[in-house]
GROMACS .gro file of C-alpha atoms in nm:
model
  190
    1LYS     CA    1   1.031   0.438  -0.438
    2GLU     CA    2   0.853   0.225  -0.174
    3ARG     CA    3   0.978  -0.062  -0.325
    4GLY     CA    4   1.315   0.025  -0.324
    5ALA     CA    5   1.266   0.152   0.056
    6ALA     CA    6   1.132  -0.210   0.146
    7PHE     CA    7   1.412  -0.384  -0.030
    8ILE     CA    8   1.627  -0.178   0.187
    9LEU     CA    9   1.429  -0.241   0.456
   10LEU     CA   10   1.451  -0.633   0.439
   11PHE     CA   11   1.857  -0.603   0.429
   12ILE     CA   12   1.825  -0.400   0.734
   13LEU     CA   13   1.576  -0.655   0.907
   14PHE     CA   14   1.832  -0.914   0.785
   15LEU     CA   15   2.135  -0.733   0.978
   16ASN     CA   16   1.885  -0.704   1.234
   17SER     CA   17   1.812  -1.083   1.249
   18MET     CA   18   2.217  -1.111   1.244
   19LEU     CA   19   2.296  -0.921   1.542
   20ASP     CA   20   1.992  -1.088   1.732
   21LEU     CA   21   2.190  -1.390   1.666
   22LEU     CA   22   2.476  -1.258   1.770
   23GLY     CA   23   2.345  -1.117   2.111
   24LEU     CA   24   2.200  -1.492   2.163
   25ALA     CA   25   2.538  -1.662   2.071
   26SER     CA   26   2.754  -1.458   2.280
   27ILE     CA   27   2.625  -1.592   2.582
   28VAL     CA   28   2.689  -1.905   2.504
   29PRO     CA   29   3.062  -1.935   2.608
   30LEU     CA   30   2.986  -1.779   2.980
   31ILE     CA   31   2.715  -2.051   2.994
   32SER     CA   32   2.937  -2.298   2.889
   33MET     CA   33   3.215  -2.193   3.123
   34PHE     CA   34   2.982  -2.162   3.412
   35LEU     CA   35   2.864  -2.529   3.373
   36SER     CA   36   3.203  -2.715   3.302
   37GLU     CA   37   3.480  -2.676   3.549
   38ASN     CA   38   3.708  -2.750   3.251
   39TYR     CA   39   3.613  -2.548   2.974
   40LEU     CA   40   3.882  -2.383   2.913
   41GLU     CA   41   4.086  -2.717   2.808
   42GLU     CA   42   3.805  -2.783   2.652
   43SER     CA   43   3.706  -2.536   2.419
   44ALA     CA   44   4.009  -2.422   2.190
   45ILE     CA   45   3.869  -2.117   2.099
   46ILE     CA   46   3.846  -1.977   2.419
   47SER     CA   47   4.170  -2.133   2.523
   48SER     CA   48   4.347  -1.926   2.270
   49VAL     CA   49   4.193  -1.609   2.383
   50TYR     CA   50   4.247  -1.697   2.753
   51ASN     CA   51   4.617  -1.716   2.635
   52GLY     CA   52   4.656  -1.482   2.390
   53LEU     CA   53   4.538  -1.205   2.595
   54ASP     CA   54   4.771  -1.347   2.915
   55PHE     CA   55   4.474  -1.361   3.192
   56GLN     CA   56   4.582  -1.451   3.500
   57SER     CA   57   4.300  -1.638   3.679
   58GLU     CA   58   3.940  -1.749   3.558
   59SER     CA   59   3.760  -1.521   3.740
   60SER     CA   60   3.902  -1.226   3.558
   61PHE     CA   61   3.865  -1.372   3.254
   62LEU     CA   62   3.460  -1.391   3.326
   63LEU     CA   63   3.486  -1.039   3.393
   64PHE     CA   64   3.629  -0.993   3.060
   65ILE     CA   65   3.375  -1.211   2.870
   66GLY     CA   66   3.109  -1.074   3.071
   67VAL     CA   67   3.203  -0.716   2.971
   68ILE     CA   68   3.222  -0.811   2.612
   69ILE     CA   69   2.864  -0.975   2.621
   70MET     CA   70   2.721  -0.685   2.778
   71VAL     CA   71   2.931  -0.438   2.555
   72VAL     CA   72   2.811  -0.635   2.236
   73ILE     CA   73   2.434  -0.660   2.397
   74VAL     CA   74   2.438  -0.335   2.394
   75PHE     CA   75   2.514  -0.241   2.073
   76LYS     CA   76   2.292  -0.484   1.944
   77ASN     CA   77   2.005  -0.273   2.125
   78LEU     CA   78   2.161   0.069   2.017
   79VAL     CA   79   2.120  -0.078   1.622
   80ALA     CA   80   1.818  -0.207   1.727
   81VAL     CA   81   1.648   0.079   1.846
   82PHE     CA   82   1.782   0.249   1.474
   83ILE     CA   83   1.638   0.000   1.279
   84ASN     CA   84   1.231  -0.009   1.451
   85TRP     CA   85   1.298   0.371   1.424
   86TYR     CA   86   1.374   0.318   1.029
   87VAL     CA   87   1.099   0.066   1.035
   88THR     CA   88   0.811   0.293   1.207
   89ARG     CA   89   0.864   0.574   0.977
   90PHE     CA   90   0.854   0.363   0.688
   91ALA     CA   91   0.548   0.291   0.774
   92PHE     CA   92   0.402   0.633   0.861
   93LYS     CA   93   0.548   0.745   0.525
   94LEU     CA   94   0.348   0.531   0.411
   95TYR     CA   95   0.070   0.611   0.601
   96ARG     CA   96   0.069   0.998   0.505
   97LYS     CA   97   0.084   0.854   0.118
   98TYR     CA   98  -0.198   0.630   0.152
   99SER     CA   99  -0.395   0.892   0.350
  100MET     CA  100  -0.328   1.197   0.154
  101ARG     CA  101  -0.393   1.024  -0.135
  102LEU     CA  102  -0.746   0.899  -0.043
  103LEU     CA  103  -0.800   1.251   0.095
  104GLY     CA  104  -0.723   1.402  -0.244
  105HIS     CA  105  -0.950   1.125  -0.438
  106TYR     CA  106  -1.170   1.247  -0.184
  107TYR     CA  107  -1.162   1.607  -0.322
  108ALA     CA  108  -1.167   1.545  -0.650
  109GLN     CA  109  -1.526   1.432  -0.564
  110GLY     CA  110  -1.656   1.783  -0.535
  111PHE     CA  111  -1.862   1.934  -0.293
  112LEU     CA  112  -2.181   1.761  -0.318
  113PHE     CA  113  -2.010   1.425  -0.258
  114PHE     CA  114  -1.898   1.578   0.127
  115LYS     CA  115  -2.252   1.719   0.132
  116ARG     CA  116  -2.449   1.301   0.082
  117GLU     CA  117  -2.104   1.143   0.277
  118ASN     CA  118  -2.134   1.065   0.627
  119SER     CA  119  -1.789   1.290   0.752
  120ASN     CA  120  -1.724   1.061   1.000
  121ARG     CA  121  -1.662   0.792   0.775
  122ILE     CA  122  -1.432   1.035   0.515
  123VAL     CA  123  -1.217   1.103   0.874
  124ARG     CA  124  -1.225   0.746   0.926
  125ASN     CA  125  -1.116   0.643   0.617
  126VAL     CA  126  -0.910   0.887   0.578
  127GLY     CA  127  -0.693   0.863   0.947
  128VAL     CA  128  -0.766   0.570   1.082
  129VAL     CA  129  -0.788   0.296   0.818
  130ALA     CA  130  -0.465   0.415   0.667
  131ASN     CA  131  -0.310   0.404   0.987
  132SER     CA  132  -0.417   0.087   1.059
  133TYR     CA  133  -0.321  -0.046   0.733
  134SER     CA  134   0.046   0.116   0.822
  135GLN     CA  135   0.070   0.010   1.187
  136ASN     CA  136  -0.080  -0.326   1.191
  137ILE     CA  137  -0.016  -0.495   0.822
  138VAL     CA  138   0.306  -0.314   0.747
  139LEU     CA  139   0.491  -0.306   1.089
  140GLN     CA  140   0.353  -0.624   1.176
  141LEU     CA  141   0.453  -0.810   0.865
  142PHE     CA  142   0.808  -0.653   0.910
  143ASN     CA  143   0.800  -0.825   1.280
  144ILE     CA  144   0.696  -1.151   1.118
  145LEU     CA  145   0.964  -1.116   0.901
  146ASN     CA  146   1.253  -1.025   1.121
  147GLU     CA  147   1.148  -1.339   1.350
  148PHE     CA  148   1.122  -1.602   1.077
  149MET     CA  149   1.485  -1.452   0.925
  150LEU     CA  150   1.614  -1.505   1.339
  151ILE     CA  151   1.435  -1.850   1.296
  152GLY     CA  152   1.630  -1.960   0.980
  153LEU     CA  153   1.951  -1.818   1.094
  154ILE     CA  154   1.922  -2.003   1.420
  155ALA     CA  155   1.837  -2.310   1.236
  156LEU     CA  156   2.079  -2.282   0.979
  157GLY     CA  157   2.366  -2.220   1.235
  158MET     CA  158   2.227  -2.571   1.402
  159LEU     CA  159   2.267  -2.752   1.092
  160PHE     CA  160   2.596  -2.596   1.051
  161TYR     CA  161   2.734  -2.628   1.434
  162GLU     CA  162   2.530  -2.973   1.446
  163PRO     CA  163   2.310  -3.111   1.236
  164LEU     CA  164   2.165  -3.414   1.428
  165ALA     CA  165   2.060  -3.178   1.737
  166MET     CA  166   1.893  -2.985   1.417
  167VAL     CA  167   1.731  -3.314   1.282
  168MET     CA  168   1.563  -3.401   1.634
  169ALA     CA  169   1.477  -3.034   1.655
  170LEU     CA  170   1.255  -3.025   1.326
  171VAL     CA  171   1.137  -3.399   1.444
  172VAL     CA  172   1.031  -3.253   1.809
  173ILE     CA  173   0.860  -2.921   1.676
  174VAL     CA  174   0.737  -2.941   1.318
  175PRO     CA  175   0.490  -3.251   1.447
  176ALA     CA  176   0.395  -2.972   1.758
  177LEU     CA  177   0.365  -2.715   1.553
  178LEU     CA  178   0.105  -2.916   1.292
  179LEU     CA  179  -0.094  -3.041   1.626
  180PHE     CA  180  -0.108  -2.713   1.756
  181PHE     CA  181  -0.224  -2.517   1.432
  182TYR     CA  182  -0.472  -2.821   1.374
  183LEU     CA  183  -0.602  -2.778   1.760
  184SER     CA  184  -0.618  -2.424   1.686
  185LYS     CA  185  -0.838  -2.414   1.412
  186ASN     CA  186  -1.072  -2.672   1.483
  187LYS     CA  187  -1.109  -2.407   1.806
  188ILE     CA  188  -1.142  -2.094   1.596
  189LYS     CA  189  -1.450  -2.338   1.353
  190SER     CA  190  -1.631  -2.419   1.648
   0.00000   0.00000   0.00000
């Protein structure tokens, strides 16, 4: 049952990564329009939207693009709230399952087990350890997966849109990451 829910969760996290990428990508045309004087002539897509919707001035078009970006970002954030709720609900269901299973295991030990065992340890195991597992391992794992999916989608987009920039980014980022891991590993050991 949890495996099926986890696969659904992975799909939802992929959707969340796609929406994050959409939110990032929606800002690019607006920034490009601010940075370039003749962006309407340079970009075929923006020019076709500008002419197709029959705008009279660039400022009204900028306002339109800004409103569209705001709508996209608000929609993305509303979906992200739902996704976070769903992921958290999944983690708390795991917490409930494992704490109830552990409590059932303790009850099966009988009365003498409770007499011998420290009650603080039992309460800690049932409440705190199961909660720590769901909050600190499961939720964080899904957050890391979401971030890796987003990085992968950005890298794929860069590879498709500008392969040379992707190669240059890899040439700069990979050695920097390796150096960081090497230095932090040595720092942790000492």
